Short mmCIF file of C-alpha atoms and ligand atoms in Angstrom, two decimals:
data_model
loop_
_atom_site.label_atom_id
_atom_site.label_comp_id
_atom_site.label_asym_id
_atom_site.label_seq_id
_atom_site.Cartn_x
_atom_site.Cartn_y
_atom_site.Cartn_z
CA UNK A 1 -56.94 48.91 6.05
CA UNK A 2 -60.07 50.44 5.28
CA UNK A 3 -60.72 53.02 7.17
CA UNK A 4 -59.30 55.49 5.24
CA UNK A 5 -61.53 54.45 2.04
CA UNK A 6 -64.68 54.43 4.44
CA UNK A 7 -63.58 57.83 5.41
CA UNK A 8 -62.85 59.16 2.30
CA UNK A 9 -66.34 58.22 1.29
CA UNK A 10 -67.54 60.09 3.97
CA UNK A 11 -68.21 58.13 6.93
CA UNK A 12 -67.48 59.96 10.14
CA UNK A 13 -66.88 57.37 12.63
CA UNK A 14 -63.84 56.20 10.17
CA UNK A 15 -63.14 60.37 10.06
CA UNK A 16 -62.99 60.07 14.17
CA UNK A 17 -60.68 56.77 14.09
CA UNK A 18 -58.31 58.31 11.58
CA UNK A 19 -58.16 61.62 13.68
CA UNK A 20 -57.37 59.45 16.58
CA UNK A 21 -54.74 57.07 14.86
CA UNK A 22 -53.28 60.32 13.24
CA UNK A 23 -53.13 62.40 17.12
CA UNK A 24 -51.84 59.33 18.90
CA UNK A 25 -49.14 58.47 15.98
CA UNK A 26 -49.86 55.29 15.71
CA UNK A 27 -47.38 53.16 13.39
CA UNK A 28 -49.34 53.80 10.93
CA UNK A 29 -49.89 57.59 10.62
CA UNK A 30 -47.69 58.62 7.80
CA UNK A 31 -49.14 56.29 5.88
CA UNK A 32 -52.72 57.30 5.87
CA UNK A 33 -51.36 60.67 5.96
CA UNK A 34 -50.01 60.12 2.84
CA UNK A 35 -52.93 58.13 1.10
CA UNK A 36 -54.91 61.57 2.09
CA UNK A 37 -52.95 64.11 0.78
CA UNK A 38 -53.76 64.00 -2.57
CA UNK A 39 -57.73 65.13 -1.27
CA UNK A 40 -56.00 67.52 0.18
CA UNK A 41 -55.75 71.71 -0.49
CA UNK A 42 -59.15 73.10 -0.90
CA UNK A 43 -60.34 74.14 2.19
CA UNK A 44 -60.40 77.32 3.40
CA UNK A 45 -58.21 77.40 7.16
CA UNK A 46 -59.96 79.48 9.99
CA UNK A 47 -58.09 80.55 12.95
CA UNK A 48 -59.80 81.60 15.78
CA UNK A 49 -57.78 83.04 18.79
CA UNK A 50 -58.11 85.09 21.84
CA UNK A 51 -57.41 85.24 25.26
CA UNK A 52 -59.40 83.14 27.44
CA UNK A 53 -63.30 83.89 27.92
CA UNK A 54 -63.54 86.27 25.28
CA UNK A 55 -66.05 84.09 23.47
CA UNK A 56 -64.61 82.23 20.83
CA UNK A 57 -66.56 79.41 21.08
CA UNK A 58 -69.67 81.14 21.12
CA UNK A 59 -68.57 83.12 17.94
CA UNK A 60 -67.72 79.93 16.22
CA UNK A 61 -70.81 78.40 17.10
CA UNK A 62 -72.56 81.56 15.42
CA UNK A 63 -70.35 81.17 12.28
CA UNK A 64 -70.54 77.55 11.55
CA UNK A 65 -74.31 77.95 11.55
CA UNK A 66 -73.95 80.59 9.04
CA UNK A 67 -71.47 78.68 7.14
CA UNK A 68 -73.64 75.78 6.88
CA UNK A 69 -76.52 78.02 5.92
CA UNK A 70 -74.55 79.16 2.84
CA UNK A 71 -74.52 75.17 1.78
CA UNK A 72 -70.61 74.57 3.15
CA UNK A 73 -69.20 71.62 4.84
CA UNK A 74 -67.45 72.55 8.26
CA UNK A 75 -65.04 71.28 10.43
CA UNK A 76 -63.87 72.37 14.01
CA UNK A 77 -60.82 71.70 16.05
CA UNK A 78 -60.84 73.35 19.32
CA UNK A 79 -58.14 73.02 21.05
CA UNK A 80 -57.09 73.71 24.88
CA UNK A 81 -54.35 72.98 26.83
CA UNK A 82 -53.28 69.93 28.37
CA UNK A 83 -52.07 69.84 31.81
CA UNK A 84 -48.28 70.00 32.18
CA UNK A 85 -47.88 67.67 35.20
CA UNK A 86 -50.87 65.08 34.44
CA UNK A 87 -51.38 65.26 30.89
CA UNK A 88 -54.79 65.30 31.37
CA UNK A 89 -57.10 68.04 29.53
CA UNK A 90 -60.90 69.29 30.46
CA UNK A 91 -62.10 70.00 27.09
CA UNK A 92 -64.75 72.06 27.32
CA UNK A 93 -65.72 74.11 23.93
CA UNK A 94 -67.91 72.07 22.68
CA UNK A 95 -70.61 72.85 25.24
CA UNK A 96 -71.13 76.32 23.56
CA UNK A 97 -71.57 74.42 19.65
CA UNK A 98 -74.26 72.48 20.89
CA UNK A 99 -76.82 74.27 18.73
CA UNK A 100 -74.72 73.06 15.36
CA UNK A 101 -73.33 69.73 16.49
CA UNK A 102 -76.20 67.37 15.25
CA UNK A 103 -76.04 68.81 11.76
CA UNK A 104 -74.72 66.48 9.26
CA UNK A 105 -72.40 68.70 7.45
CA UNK A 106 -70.13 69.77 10.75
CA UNK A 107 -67.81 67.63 12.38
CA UNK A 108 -66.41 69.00 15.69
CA UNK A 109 -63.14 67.35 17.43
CA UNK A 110 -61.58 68.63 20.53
CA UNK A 111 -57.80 68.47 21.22
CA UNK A 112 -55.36 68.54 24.01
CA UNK A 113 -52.43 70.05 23.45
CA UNK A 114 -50.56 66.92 24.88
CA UNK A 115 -47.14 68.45 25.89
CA UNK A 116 -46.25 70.62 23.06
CA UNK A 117 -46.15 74.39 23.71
CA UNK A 118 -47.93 76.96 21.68
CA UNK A 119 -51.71 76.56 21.05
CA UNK A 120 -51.26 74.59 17.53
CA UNK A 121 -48.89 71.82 17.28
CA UNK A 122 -47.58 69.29 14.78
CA UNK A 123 -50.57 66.89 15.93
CA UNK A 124 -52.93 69.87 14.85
CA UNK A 125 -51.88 70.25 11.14
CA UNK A 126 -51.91 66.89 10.50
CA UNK A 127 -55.88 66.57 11.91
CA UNK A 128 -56.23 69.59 9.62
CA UNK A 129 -55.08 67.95 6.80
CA UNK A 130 -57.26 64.72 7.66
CA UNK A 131 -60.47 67.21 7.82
CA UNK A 132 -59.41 68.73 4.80
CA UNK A 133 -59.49 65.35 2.79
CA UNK A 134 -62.69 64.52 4.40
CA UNK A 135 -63.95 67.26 2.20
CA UNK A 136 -64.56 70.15 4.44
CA UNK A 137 -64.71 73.53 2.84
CA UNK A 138 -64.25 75.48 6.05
CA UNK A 139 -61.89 74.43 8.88
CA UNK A 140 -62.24 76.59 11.48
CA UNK A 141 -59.20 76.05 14.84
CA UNK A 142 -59.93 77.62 18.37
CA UNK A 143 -56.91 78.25 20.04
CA UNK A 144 -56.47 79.75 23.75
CA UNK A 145 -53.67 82.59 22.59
CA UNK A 146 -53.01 85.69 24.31
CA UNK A 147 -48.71 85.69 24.07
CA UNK A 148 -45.95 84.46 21.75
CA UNK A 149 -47.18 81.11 20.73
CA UNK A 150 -49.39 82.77 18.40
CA UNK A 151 -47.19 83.24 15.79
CA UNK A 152 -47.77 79.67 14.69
CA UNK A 153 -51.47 79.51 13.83
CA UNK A 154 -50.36 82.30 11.13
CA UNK A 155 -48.46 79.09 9.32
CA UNK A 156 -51.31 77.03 9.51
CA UNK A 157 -54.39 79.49 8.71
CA UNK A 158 -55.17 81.53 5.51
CA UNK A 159 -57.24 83.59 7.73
CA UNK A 160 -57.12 84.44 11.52
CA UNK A 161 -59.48 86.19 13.41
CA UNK A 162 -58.63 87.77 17.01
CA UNK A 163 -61.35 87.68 19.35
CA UNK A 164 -61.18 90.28 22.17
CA UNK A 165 -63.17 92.17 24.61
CA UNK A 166 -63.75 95.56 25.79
CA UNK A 167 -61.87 94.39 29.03
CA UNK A 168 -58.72 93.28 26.99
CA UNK A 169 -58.14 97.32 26.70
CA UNK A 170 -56.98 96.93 30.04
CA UNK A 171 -54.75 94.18 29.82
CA UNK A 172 -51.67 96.23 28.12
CA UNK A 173 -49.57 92.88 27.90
CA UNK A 174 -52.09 91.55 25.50
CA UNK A 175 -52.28 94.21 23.34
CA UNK A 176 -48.57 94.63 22.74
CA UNK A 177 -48.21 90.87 22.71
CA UNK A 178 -47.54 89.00 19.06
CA UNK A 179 -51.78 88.81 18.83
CA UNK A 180 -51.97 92.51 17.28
CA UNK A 181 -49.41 91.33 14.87
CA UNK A 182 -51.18 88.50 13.62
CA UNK A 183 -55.06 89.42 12.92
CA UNK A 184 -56.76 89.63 9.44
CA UNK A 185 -59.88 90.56 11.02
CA UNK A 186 -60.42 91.70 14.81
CA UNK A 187 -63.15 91.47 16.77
CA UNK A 188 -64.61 93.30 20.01
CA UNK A 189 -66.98 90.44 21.26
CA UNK A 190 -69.29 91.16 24.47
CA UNK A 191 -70.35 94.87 23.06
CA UNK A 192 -73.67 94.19 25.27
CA UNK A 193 -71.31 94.22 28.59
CA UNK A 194 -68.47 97.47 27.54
CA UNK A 195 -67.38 100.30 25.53
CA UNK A 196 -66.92 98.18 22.72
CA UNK A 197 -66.39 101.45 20.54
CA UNK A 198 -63.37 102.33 22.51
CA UNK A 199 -61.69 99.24 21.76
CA UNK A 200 -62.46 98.91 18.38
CA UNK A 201 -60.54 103.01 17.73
CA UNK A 202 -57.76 101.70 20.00
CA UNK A 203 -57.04 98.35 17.64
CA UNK A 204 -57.75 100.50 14.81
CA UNK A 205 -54.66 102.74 16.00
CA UNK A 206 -52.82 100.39 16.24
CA UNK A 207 -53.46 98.34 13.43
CA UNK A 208 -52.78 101.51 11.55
CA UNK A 209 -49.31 101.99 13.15
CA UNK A 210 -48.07 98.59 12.64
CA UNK A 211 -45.54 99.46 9.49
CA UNK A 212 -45.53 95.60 8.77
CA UNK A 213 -49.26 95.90 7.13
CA UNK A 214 -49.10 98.73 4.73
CA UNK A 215 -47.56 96.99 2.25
CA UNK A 216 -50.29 94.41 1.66
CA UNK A 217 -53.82 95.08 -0.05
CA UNK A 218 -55.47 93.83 3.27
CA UNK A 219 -56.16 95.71 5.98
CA UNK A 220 -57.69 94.08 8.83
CA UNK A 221 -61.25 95.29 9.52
CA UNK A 222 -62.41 95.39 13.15
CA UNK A 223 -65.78 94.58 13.96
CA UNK A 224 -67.94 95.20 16.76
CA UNK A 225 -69.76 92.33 17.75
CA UNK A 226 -72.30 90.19 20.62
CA UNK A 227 -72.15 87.00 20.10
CA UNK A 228 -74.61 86.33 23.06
CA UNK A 229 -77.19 88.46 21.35
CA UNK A 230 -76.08 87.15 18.32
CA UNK A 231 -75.06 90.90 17.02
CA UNK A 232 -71.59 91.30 14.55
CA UNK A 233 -72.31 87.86 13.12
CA UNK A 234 -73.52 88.50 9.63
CA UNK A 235 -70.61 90.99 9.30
CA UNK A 236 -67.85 88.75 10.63
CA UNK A 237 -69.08 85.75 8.05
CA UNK A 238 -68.29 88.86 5.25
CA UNK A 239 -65.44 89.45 5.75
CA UNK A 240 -63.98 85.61 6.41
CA UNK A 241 -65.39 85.57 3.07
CA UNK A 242 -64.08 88.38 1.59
CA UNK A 243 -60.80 87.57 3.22
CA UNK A 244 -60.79 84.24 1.18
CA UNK A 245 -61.43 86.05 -1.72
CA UNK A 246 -58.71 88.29 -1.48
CA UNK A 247 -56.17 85.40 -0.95
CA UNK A 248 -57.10 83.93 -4.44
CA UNK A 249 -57.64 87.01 -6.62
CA UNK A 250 -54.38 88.48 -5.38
CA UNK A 251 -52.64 85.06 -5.58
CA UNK A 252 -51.66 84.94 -1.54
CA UNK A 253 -52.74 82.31 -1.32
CA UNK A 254 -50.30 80.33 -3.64
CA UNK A 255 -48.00 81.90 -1.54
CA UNK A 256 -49.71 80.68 1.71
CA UNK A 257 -49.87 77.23 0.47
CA UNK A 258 -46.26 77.05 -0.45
CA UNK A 259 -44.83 78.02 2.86
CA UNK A 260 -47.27 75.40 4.57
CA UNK A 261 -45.91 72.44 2.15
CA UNK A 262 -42.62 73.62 2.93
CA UNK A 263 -43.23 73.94 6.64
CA UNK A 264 -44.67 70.44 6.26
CA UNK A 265 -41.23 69.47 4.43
CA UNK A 266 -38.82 70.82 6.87
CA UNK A 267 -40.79 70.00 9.84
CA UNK A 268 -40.32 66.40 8.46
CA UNK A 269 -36.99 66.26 7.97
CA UNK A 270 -35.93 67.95 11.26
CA UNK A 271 -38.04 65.44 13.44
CA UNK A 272 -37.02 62.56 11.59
CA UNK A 273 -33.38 62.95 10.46
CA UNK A 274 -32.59 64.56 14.14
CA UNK A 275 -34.49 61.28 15.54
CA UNK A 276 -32.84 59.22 13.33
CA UNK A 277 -29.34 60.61 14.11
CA UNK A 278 -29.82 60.40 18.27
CA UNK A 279 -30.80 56.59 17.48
CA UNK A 280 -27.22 55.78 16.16
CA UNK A 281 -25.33 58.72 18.83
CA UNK A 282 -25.42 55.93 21.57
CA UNK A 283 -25.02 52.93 19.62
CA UNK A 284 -21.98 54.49 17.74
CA UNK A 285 -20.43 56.49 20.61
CA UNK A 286 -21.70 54.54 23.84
CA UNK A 287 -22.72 56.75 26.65
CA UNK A 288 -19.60 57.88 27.32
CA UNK A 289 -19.61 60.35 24.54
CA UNK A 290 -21.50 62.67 26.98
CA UNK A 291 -18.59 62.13 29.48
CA UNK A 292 -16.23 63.22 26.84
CA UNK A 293 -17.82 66.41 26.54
CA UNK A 294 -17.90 67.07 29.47
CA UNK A 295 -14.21 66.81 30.17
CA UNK A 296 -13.79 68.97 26.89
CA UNK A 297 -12.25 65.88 24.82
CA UNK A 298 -15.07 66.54 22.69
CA UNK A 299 -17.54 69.01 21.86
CA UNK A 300 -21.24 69.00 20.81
CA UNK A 301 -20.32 70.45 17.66
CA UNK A 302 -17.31 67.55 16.39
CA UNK A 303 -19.47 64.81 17.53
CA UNK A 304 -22.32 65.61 15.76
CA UNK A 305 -20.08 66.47 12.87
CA UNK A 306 -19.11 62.84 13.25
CA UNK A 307 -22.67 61.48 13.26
CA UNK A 308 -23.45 63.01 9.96
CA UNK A 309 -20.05 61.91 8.08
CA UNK A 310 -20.67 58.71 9.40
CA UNK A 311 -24.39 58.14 8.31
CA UNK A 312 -25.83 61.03 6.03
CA UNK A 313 -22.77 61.41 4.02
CA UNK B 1 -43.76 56.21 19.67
CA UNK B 2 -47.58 56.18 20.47
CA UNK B 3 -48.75 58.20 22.98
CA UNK B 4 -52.95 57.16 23.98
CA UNK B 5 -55.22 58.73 26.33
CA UNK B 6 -58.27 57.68 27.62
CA UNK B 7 -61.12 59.72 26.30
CA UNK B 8 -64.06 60.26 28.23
CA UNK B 9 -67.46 62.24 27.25
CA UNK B 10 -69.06 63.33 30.34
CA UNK B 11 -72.80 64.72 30.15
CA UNK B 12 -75.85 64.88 31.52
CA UNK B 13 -79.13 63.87 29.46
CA UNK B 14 -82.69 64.99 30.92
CA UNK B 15 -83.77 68.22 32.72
CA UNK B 16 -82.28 68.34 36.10
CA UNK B 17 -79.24 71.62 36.09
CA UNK B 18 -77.14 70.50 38.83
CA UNK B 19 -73.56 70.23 37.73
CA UNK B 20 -71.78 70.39 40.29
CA UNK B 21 -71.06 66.68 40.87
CA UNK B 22 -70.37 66.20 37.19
CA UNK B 23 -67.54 68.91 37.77
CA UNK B 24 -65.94 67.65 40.50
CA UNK B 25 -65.68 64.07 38.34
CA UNK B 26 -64.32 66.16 35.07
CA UNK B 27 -61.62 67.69 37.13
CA UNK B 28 -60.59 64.37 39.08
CA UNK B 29 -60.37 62.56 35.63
CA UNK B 30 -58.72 64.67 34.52
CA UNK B 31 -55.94 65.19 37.11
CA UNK B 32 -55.79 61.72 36.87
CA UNK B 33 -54.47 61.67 32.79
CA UNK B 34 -57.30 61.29 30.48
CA UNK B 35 -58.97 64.08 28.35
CA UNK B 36 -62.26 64.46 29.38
CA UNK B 37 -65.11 66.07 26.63
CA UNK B 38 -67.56 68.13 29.47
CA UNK B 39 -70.55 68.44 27.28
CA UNK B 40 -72.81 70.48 30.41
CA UNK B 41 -76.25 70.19 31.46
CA UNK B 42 -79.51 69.37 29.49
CA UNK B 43 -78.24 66.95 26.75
CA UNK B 44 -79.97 64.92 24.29
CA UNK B 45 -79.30 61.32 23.61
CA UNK B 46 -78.76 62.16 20.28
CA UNK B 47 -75.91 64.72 21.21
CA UNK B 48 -74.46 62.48 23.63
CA UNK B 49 -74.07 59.65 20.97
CA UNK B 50 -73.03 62.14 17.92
CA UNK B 51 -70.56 63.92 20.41
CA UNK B 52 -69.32 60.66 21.64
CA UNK B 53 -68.55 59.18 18.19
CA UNK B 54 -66.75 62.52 16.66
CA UNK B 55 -64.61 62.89 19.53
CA UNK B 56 -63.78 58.74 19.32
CA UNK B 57 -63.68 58.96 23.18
CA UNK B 58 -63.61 55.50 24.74
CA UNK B 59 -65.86 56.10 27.65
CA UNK B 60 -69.38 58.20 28.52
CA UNK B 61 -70.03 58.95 31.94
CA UNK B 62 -73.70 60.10 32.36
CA UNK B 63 -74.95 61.56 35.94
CA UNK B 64 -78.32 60.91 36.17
CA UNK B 65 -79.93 63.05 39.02
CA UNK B 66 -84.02 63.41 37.63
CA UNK B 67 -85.31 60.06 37.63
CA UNK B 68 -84.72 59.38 34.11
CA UNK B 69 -82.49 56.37 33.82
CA UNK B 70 -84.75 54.22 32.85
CA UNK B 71 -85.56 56.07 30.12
CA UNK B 72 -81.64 57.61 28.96
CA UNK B 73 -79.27 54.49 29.56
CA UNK B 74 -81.66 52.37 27.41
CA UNK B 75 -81.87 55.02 24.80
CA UNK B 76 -78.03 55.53 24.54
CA UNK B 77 -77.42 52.21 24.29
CA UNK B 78 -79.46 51.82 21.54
CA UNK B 79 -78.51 54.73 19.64
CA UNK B 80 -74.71 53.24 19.79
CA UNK B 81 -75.73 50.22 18.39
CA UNK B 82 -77.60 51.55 15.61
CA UNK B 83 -74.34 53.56 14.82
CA UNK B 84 -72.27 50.50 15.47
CA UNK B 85 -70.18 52.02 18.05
CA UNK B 86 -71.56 49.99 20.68
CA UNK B 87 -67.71 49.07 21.46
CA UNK B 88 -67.95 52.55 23.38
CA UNK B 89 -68.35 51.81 27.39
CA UNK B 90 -71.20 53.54 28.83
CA UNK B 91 -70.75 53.96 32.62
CA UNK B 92 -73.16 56.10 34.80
CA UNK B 93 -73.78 57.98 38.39
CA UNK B 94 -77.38 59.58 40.79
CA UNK B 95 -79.46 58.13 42.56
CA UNK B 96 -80.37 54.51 41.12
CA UNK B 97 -82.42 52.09 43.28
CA UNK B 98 -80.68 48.47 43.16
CA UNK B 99 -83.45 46.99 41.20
CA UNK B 100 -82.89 49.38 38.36
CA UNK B 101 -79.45 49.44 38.34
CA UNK B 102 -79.16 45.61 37.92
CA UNK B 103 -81.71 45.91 34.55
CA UNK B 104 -79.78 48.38 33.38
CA UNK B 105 -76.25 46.13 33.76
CA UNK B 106 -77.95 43.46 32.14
CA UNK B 107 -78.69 46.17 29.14
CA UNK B 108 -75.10 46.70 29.07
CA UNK B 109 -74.28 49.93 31.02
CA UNK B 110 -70.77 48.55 32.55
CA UNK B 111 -70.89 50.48 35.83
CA UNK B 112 -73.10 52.46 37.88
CA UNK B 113 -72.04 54.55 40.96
CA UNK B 114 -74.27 55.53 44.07
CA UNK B 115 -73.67 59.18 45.77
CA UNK B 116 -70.77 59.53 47.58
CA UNK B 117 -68.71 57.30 45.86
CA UNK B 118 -65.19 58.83 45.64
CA UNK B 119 -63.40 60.00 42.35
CA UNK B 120 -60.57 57.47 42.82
CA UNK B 121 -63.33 54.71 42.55
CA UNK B 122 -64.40 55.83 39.34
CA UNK B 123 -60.70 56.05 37.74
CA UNK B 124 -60.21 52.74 39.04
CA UNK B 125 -62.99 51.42 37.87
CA UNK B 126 -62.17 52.98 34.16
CA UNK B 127 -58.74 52.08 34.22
CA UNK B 128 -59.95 48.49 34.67
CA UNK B 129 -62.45 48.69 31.86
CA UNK B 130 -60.37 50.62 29.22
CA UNK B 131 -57.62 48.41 29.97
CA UNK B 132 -53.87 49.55 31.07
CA UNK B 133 -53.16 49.50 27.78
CA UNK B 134 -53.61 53.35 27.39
CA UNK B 135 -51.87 56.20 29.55
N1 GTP C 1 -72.10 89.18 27.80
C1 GTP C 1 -71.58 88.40 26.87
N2 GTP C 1 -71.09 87.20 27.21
C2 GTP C 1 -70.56 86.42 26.24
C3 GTP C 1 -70.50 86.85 24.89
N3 GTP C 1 -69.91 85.86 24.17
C4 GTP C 1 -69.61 84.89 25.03
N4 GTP C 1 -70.01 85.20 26.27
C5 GTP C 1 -69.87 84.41 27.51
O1 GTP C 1 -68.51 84.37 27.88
C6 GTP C 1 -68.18 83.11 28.43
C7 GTP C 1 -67.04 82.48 27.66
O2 GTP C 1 -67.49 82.22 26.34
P1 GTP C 1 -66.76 81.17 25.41
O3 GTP C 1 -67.41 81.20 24.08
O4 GTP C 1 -66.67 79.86 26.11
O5 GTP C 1 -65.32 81.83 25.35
P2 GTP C 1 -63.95 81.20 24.84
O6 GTP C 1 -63.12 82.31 24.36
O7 GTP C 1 -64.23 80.11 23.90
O8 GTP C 1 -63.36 80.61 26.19
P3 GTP C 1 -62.11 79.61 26.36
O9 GTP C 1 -62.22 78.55 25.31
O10 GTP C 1 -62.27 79.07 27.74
O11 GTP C 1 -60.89 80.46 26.20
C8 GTP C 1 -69.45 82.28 28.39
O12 GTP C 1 -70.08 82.36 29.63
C9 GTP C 1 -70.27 82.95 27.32
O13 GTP C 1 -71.66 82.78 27.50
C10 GTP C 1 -71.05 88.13 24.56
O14 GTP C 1 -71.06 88.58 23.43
N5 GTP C 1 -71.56 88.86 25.60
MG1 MG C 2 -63.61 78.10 23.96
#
């Protein structure tokens, strides 16, 4: 199989192939996921979320062209949701990276969420990791987030920036939603259209009353930007920057890393031992087993307790 | 367990800004299962092909409204084989007189739709040529 060597060597139609052998789990995913991870670990993880229209992908357009302008390698993984019922998706980010997407050193992919809730899934690390050992120094994920699901880009990203609007002010839910929570850096996109200045004292406030940040060295900076008239951009490259910076001087990111391999770990286990385990339940038990719950012969609890005696013990 | 999906790039190379057609096929395909890439008005060749290969998609649908098939198909084609990713169907839809569309079969574009044919033609039709292996 040489597709991972071609890729590793920096040919991005083997990149694309792997991505799609690696989203569709094909037999062999673990296996090229494990012949990459050793490249892996030296990119910096961007997080881009928002609720929807506030201009994400116009942003990230802006930012990979600056990135790329400093010399870096970028990738991009925007991701939108799939449809529940048809599991079809209408991927449509791309259309605002058009100005970046012939340059050699970005590589864009676009991602469905395929059935899993939450705007990053397991599917999503792993294509991280695969642009990660394709040598990227800046990853940079566009998620659709606006409620709880956010939480989990936080486990994925060293850095995530909220975009918002002048109009989210009006959307209360939003604002006291997990997405105030989870910012290192805020921004106000569309200042040509509201009162971006209002906004940007509001998430101040409440940045400021959040008692979970004053412990750390980092406080997230809010910045006013445009991304149609291409205002905020310099700024918001800064401080991505900066924010990088701070994660290795102050040793965060060690940290950072360590809860991701051990995500990675646990994640792991639970798919595959719990997969594992409901493989033998109806072999061992027959299908009856359910019936004998529910006439209260047996409960969830002793036949599972049975299932690990009899095959992890 | 492997879960595919047919991928499908849908754009439309030379000047002409109508989209609205294009749309209506995005949203049918994907109500139908497969994950459609809408790349929007105005594209280059070279955007199409680059697009098509970093997404890996498995089809490009191209709506041709300007006049300018003669000059795009050909073009596409040939930028696909020069990145050997000529294994990537290219199907296509506007307003293509018969004489045309038969060159541009020979030249390998796999199917080419009139106006007014309906969005369960063109799933069909790229069920068949993917293959039911997928969805
Ligand atoms: N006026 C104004 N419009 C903007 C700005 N940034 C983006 N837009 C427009 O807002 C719309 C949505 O922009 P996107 O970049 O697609 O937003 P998004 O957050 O990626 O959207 P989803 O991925 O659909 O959630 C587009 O029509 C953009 O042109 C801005 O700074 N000012
Ligand atoms: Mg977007």
């Amino acid at each position: 199989m040489g597709l991972v060597e071609d890729m590793l060597k920096g040919d991005k139609r083997a990149l694309s192939r792997v991505i799609t052998l690696v989203e569709n789990n094909s037999q062999n995913c673990e296996e090229i996921l494990s012949k990459l991870y050793p490249h892996t670990g030296n990119s910096q993880i961007i997080g881009v979320t928002g609720p929807p229209g506030s201009g994400k992908s116009t942003l990230i357009n802006h930012l990979v062209r600056e990135f790329v302008r400093k010399g870096y390698k970028v990738g991009v993984l925007a991701i939108d949701p799939s449809s529940e019922f048809t599991g079809g998706a209408l991927l449509g980010d791309r259309i605002r990276m058009l100005e970046v997407s012939l340059d050699s050193n970005v590589f864009i992919r676009s991602m469905g969420t395929r059935g899993t809730l939450g705007g990053i899934s397991r599917k999503t690390k792993e294509v991280v990791r695969v642009l990660e050992a394709f040598g990227k120094d800046k990853i940079i994920i566009e998620t659709i987030g606006a409620g709880q699901s956010d939480i989990e880009i936080t486990r994925t990203a060293h850095t995530v920036i909220v975009v918002l609007t002048p109009e989210t002010g009006d959307d209360v839910q939003v604002l006291k939603a997990g997405i105030m929570e989870i910012g290192d850096i805020y921004v106000v996109n569309k200042a040509d259209i509201g009162n971006a200045e209002f906004m940007v004292e509001e998430i101040k406030a409440l940045i400021a009353s959040k008692s979970s940040n004053v412990s750390k060295e980092w406080t997230a900076p809010v910045i006013k930007a445009s991304a149609k008239k291409k205002e905020g951009i310099r700024e918001l490259v800064e401080q991505v920057e900066k924010h990088w910076n701070y994660l290795k001087v102050s040793g965060e990111i060690n940290k950072l890393e360590e809860r991701r391999v051990k995500n990675e770990v646990v994640d792991t286990l639970n798919r595959k031992i719990s997969n594992y385990l409901l493989s033998k339940l109806e072999s061992e038990f027959g299908k009856e087993i359910f019936d004998e719950i529910l006439k209260r012969k047996e409960s969830p609890y002793s036949v599972v307790n049975r299932l690990i005696k009899k095959f992890l013990c | 367990m492997m879960a595919e999906k047919i991928r499908v790039l849908l754009a439309k190379p030379g000047l002409d800004g109508h989209d609205r057609g294009i749309k209506v096929v995005a949203r049918a395909l994907r109500d139908s299962g497969m994950e459609v890439i809408y790349l929007g008005i105005r594209n280059t060749p070279e955007q199409i092909v680059e697009t098509a290969i970093q997404e890996d998609v498995d089809v490009i649908g191209l709506s041709i409204l300007s006049g300018s098939h003669m000059y795009h198909f050909p073009r596409i084609l040939q930028l696909l084989k020069e990145r050997k990713a000529e294994d990537i169907v290219v199907i296509g839809g506007g307003i293509i007189p018969q004489e045309d569309k038969e060159k541009l079969e020979k030249m390998g574009v796999k199917a080419i739709f009139g106006p007014g044919t309906s969005t369960q033609e063109i799933i069909k039709k790229i069920k068949e040529l993917i293959g039911n292996k997928k969805n």
